[in-house]
N, CA, C and O atoms as CSV, one atom per row, in Angstrom:
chain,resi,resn,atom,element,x,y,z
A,1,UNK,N,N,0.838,-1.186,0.000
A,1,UNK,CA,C,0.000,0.000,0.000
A,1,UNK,C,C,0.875,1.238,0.000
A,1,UNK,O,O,2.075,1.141,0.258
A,2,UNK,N,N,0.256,2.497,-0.306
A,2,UNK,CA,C,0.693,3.791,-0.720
A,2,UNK,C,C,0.107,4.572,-0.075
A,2,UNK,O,O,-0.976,4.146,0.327
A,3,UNK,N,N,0.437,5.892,0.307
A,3,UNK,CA,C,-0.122,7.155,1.141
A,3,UNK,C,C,-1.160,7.633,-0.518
A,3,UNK,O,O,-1.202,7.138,-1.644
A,4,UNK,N,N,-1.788,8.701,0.080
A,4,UNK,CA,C,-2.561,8.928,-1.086
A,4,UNK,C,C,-1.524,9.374,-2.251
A,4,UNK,O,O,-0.334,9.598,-2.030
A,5,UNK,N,N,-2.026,9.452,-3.287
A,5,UNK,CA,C,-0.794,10.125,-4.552
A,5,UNK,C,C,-1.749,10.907,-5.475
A,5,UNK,O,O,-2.384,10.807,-6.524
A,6,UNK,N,N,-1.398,11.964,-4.194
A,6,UNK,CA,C,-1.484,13.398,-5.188
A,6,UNK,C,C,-0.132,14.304,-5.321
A,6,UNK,O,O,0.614,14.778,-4.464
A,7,UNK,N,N,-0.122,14.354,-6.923
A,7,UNK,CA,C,0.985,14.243,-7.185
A,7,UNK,C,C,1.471,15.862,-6.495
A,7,UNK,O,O,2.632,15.915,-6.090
A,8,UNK,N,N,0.857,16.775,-6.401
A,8,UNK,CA,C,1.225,17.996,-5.687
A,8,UNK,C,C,2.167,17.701,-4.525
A,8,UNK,O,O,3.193,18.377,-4.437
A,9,UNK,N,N,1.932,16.832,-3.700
A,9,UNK,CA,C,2.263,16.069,-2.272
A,9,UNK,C,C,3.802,15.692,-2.294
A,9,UNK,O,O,4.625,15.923,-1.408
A,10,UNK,N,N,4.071,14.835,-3.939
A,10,UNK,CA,C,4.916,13.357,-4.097
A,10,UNK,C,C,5.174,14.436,-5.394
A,10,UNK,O,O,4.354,14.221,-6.287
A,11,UNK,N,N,6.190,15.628,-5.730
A,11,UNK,CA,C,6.818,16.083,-6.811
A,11,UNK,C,C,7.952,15.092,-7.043
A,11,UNK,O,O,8.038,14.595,-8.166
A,12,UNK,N,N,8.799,14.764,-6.135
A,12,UNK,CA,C,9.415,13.754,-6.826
A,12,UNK,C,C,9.332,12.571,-7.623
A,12,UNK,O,O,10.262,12.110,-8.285
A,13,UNK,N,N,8.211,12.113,-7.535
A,13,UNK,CA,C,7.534,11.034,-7.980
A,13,UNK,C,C,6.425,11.215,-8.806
A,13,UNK,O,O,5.674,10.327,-9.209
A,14,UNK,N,N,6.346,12.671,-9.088
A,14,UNK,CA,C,4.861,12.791,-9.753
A,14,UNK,C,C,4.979,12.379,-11.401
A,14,UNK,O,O,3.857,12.246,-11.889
A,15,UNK,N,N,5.962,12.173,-12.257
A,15,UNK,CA,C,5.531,10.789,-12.945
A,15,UNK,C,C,5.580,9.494,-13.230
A,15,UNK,O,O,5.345,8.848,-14.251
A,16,UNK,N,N,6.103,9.084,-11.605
A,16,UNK,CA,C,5.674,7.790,-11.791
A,16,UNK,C,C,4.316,7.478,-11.176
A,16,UNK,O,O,3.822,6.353,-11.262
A,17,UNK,N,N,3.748,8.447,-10.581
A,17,UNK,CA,C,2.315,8.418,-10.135
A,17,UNK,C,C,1.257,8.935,-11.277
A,17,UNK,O,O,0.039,8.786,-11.178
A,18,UNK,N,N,1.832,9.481,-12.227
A,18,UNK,CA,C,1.130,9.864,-13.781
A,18,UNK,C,C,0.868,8.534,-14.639
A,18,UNK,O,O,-0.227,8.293,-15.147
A,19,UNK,N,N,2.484,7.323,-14.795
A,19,UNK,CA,C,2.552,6.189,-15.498
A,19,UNK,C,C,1.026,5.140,-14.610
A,19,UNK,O,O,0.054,4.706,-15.228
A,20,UNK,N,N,1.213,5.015,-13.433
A,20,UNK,CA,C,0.609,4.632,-12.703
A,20,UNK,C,C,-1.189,4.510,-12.931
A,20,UNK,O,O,-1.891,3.500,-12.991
A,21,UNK,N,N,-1.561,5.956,-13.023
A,21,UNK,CA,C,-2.865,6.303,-13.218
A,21,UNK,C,C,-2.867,6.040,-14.384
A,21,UNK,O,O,-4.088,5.920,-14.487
A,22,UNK,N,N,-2.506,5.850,-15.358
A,22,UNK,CA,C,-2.719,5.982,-16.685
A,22,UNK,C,C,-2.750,4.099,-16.687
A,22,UNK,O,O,-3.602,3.442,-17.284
A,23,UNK,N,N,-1.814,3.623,-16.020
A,23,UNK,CA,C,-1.650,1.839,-16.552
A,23,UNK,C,C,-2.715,1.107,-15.827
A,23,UNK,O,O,-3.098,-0.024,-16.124
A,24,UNK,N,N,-3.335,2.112,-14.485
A,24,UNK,CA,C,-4.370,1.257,-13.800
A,24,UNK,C,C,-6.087,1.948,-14.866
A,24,UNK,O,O,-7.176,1.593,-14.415
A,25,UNK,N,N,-6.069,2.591,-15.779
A,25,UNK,CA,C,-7.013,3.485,-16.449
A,25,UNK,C,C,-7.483,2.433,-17.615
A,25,UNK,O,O,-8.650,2.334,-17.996
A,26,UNK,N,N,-6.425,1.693,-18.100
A,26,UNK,CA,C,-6.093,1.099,-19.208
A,26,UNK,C,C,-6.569,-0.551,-18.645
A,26,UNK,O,O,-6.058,-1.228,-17.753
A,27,UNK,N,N,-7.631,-0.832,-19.466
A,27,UNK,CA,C,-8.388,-1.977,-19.729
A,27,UNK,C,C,-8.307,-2.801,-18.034
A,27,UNK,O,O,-8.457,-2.382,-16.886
A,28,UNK,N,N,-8.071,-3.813,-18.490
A,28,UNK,CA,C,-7.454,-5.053,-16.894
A,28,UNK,C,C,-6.253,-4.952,-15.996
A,28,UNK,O,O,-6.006,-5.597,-14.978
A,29,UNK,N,N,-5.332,-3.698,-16.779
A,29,UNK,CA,C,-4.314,-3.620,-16.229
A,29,UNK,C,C,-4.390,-3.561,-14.746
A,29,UNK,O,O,-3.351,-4.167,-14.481
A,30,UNK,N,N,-4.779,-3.325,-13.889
A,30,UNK,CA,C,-5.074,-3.488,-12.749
A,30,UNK,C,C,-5.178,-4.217,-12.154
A,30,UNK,O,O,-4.685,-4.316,-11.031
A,31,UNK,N,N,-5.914,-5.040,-12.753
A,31,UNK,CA,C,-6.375,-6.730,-12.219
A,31,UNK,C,C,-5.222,-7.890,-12.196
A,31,UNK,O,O,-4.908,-8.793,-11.419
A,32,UNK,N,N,-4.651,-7.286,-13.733
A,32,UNK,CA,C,-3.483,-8.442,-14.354
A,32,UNK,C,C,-2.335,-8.821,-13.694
A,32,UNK,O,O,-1.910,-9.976,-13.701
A,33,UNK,N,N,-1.599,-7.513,-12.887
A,33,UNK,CA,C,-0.861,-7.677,-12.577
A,33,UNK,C,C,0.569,-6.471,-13.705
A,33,UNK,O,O,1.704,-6.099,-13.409
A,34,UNK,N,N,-0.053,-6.309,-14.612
A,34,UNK,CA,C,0.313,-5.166,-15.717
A,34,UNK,C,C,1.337,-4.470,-15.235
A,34,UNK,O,O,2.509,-4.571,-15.598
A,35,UNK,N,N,0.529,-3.146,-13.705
A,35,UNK,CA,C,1.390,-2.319,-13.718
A,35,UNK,C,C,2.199,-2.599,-12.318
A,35,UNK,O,O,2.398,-1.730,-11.470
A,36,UNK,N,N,2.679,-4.120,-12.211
A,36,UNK,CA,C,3.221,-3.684,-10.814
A,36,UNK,C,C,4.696,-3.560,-10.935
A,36,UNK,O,O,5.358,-3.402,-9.910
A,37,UNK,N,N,5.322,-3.623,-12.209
A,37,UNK,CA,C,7.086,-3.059,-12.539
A,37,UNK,C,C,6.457,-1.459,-11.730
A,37,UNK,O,O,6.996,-0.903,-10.773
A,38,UNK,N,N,5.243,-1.012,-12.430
A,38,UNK,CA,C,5.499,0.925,-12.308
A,38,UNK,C,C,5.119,0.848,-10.648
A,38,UNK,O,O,5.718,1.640,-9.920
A,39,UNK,N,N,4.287,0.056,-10.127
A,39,UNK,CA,C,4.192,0.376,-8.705
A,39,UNK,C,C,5.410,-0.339,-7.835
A,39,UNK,O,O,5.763,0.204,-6.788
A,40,UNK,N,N,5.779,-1.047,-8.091
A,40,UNK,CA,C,7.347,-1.245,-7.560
A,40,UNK,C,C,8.214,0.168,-7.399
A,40,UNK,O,O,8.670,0.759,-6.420
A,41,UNK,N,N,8.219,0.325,-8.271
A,41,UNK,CA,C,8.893,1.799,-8.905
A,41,UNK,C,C,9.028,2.981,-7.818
A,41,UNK,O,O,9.924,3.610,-7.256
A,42,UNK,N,N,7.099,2.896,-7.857
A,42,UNK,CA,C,7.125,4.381,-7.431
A,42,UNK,C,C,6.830,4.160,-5.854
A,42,UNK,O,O,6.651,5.185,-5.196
A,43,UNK,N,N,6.741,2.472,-4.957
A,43,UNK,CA,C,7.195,2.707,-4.027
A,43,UNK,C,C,8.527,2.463,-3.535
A,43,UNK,O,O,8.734,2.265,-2.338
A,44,UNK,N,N,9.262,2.466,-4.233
A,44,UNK,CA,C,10.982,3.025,-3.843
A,44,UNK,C,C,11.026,4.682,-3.834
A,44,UNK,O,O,11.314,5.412,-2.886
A,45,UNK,N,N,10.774,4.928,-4.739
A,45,UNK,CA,C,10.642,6.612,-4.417
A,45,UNK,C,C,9.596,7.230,-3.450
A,45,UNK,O,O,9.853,8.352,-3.014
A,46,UNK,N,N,8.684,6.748,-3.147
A,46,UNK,CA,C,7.873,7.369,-1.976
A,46,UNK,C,C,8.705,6.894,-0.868
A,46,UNK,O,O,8.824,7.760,-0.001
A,47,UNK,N,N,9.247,5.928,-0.644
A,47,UNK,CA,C,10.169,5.205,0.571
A,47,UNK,C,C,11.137,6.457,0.597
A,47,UNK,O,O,11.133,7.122,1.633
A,48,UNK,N,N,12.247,6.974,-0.795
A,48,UNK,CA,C,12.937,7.775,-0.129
A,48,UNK,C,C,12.307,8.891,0.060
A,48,UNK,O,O,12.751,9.497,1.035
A,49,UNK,N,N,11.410,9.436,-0.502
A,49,UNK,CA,C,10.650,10.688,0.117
A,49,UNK,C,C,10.495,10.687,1.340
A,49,UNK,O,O,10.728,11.650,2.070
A,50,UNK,N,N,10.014,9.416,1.750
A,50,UNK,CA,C,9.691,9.866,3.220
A,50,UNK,C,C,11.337,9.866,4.479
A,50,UNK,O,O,11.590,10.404,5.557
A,51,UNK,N,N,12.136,8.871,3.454
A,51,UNK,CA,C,13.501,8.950,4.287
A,51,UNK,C,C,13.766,10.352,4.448
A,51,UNK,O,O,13.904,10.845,5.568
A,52,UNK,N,N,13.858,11.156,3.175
A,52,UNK,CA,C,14.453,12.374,3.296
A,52,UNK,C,C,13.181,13.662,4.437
A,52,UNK,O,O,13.594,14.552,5.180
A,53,UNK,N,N,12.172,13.418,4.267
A,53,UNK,CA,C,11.327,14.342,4.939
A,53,UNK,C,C,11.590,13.636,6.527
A,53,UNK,O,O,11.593,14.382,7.507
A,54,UNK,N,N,11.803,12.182,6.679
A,54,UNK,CA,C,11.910,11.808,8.198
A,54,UNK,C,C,13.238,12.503,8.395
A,54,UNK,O,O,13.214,13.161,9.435
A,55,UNK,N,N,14.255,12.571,7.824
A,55,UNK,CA,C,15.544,12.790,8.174
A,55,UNK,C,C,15.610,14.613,8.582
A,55,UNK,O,O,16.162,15.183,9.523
A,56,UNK,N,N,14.995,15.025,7.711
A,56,UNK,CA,C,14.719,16.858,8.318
A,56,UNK,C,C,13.949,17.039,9.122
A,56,UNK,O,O,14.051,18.025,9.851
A,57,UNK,N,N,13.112,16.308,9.229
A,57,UNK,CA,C,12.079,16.901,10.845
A,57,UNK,C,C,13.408,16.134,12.024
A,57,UNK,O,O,13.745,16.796,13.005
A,58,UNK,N,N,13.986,14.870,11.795
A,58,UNK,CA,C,14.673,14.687,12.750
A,58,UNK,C,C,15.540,15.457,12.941
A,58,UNK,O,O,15.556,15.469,14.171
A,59,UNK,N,N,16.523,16.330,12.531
A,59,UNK,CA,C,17.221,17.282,12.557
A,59,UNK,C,C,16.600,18.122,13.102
A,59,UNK,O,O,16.792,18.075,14.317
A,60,UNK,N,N,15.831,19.005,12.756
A,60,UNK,CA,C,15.176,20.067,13.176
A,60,UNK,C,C,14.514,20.267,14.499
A,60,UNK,O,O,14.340,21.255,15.212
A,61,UNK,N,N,14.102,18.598,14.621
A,61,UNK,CA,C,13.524,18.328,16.635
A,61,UNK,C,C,14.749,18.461,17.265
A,61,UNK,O,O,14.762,19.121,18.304
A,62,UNK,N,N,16.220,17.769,16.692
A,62,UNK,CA,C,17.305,17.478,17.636
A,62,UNK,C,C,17.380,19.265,17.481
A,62,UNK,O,O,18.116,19.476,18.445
A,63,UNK,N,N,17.139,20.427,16.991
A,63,UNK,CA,C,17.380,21.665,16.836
A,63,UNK,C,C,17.299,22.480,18.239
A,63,UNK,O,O,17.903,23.161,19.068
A,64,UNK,N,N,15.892,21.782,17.794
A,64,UNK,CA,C,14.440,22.273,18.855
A,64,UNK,C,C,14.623,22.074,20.123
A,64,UNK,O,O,14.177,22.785,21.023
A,65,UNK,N,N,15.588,20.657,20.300
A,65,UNK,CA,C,15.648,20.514,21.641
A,65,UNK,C,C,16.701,20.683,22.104
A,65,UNK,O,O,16.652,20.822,23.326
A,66,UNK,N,N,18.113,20.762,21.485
A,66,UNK,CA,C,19.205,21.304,22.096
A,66,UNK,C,C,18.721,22.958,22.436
A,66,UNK,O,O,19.018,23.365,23.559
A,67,UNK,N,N,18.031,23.860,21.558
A,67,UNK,CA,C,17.743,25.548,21.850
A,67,UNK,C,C,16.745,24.973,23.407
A,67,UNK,O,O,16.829,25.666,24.421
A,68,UNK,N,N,15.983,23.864,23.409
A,68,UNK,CA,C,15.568,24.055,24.664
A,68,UNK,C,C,16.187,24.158,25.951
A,68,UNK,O,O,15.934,24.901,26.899
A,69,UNK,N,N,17.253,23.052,25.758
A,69,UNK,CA,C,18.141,22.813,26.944
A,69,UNK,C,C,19.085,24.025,26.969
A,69,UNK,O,O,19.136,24.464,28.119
A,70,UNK,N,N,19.858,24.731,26.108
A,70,UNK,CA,C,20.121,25.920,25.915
A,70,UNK,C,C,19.579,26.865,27.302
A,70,UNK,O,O,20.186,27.428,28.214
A,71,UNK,N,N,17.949,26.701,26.903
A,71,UNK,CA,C,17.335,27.749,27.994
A,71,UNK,C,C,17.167,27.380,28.617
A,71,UNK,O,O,17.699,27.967,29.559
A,72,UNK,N,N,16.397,26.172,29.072
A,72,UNK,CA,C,16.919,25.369,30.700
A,72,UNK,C,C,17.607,25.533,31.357
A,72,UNK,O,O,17.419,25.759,32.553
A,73,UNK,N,N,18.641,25.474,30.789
A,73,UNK,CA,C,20.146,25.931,31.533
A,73,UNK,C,C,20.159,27.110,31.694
A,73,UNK,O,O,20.220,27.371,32.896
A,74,UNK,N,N,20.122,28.231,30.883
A,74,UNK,CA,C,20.147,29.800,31.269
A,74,UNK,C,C,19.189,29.899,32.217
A,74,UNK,O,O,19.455,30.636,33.166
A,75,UNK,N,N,18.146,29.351,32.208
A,75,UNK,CA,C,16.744,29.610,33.412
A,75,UNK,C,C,17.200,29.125,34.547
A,75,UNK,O,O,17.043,29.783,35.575
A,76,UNK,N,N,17.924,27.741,34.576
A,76,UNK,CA,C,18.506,27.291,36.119
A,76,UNK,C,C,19.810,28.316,36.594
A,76,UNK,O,O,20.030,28.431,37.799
A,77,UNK,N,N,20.656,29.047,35.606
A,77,UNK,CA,C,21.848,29.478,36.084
A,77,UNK,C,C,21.021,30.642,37.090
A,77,UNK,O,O,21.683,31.139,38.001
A,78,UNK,N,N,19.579,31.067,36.917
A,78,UNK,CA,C,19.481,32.349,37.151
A,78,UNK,C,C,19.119,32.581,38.398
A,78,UNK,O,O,19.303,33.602,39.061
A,79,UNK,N,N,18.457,31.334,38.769
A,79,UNK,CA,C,18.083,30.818,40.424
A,79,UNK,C,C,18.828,31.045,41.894
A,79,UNK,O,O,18.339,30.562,42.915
């Protein structure tokens, strides 16, 4: 399974989510087994999408929380 695919969402991937709609549009392809080379495909690239979007929010929390302890510490020195 796949998160929804709108391609606005998934620019990196937005044509293999174009090949996709178009091969599941097309007769039995769906049923057959047709398009699963293109859905193979395009969940390797949603996989790294989400590596790369997990990998910047993780950065950005470890940000968030060193500036916290930052002030923790200035708030305890002041006691």
């Amino acid at each position: 399974m796949h998160p929804n695919l709108s391609a606005e969402e998934h620019q990196g991937c937005k044509e293999l989510i174009q090949m996709l709609e178009v091969c599941h549009n097309t007769g039995m392809n769906r049923f057959t087994g047709a398009c699963n080379e293109i859905h193979n495909k395009l969940n390797v690239c949603l996989f790294k999408q989400y590596r790369k979007t997990r990998r910047a929010n993780h950065a950005e929390a470890r940000a968030r929380t060193e500036a916290w302890k930052k002030e923790m510490e200035a708030f305890n020195k002041d006691d």
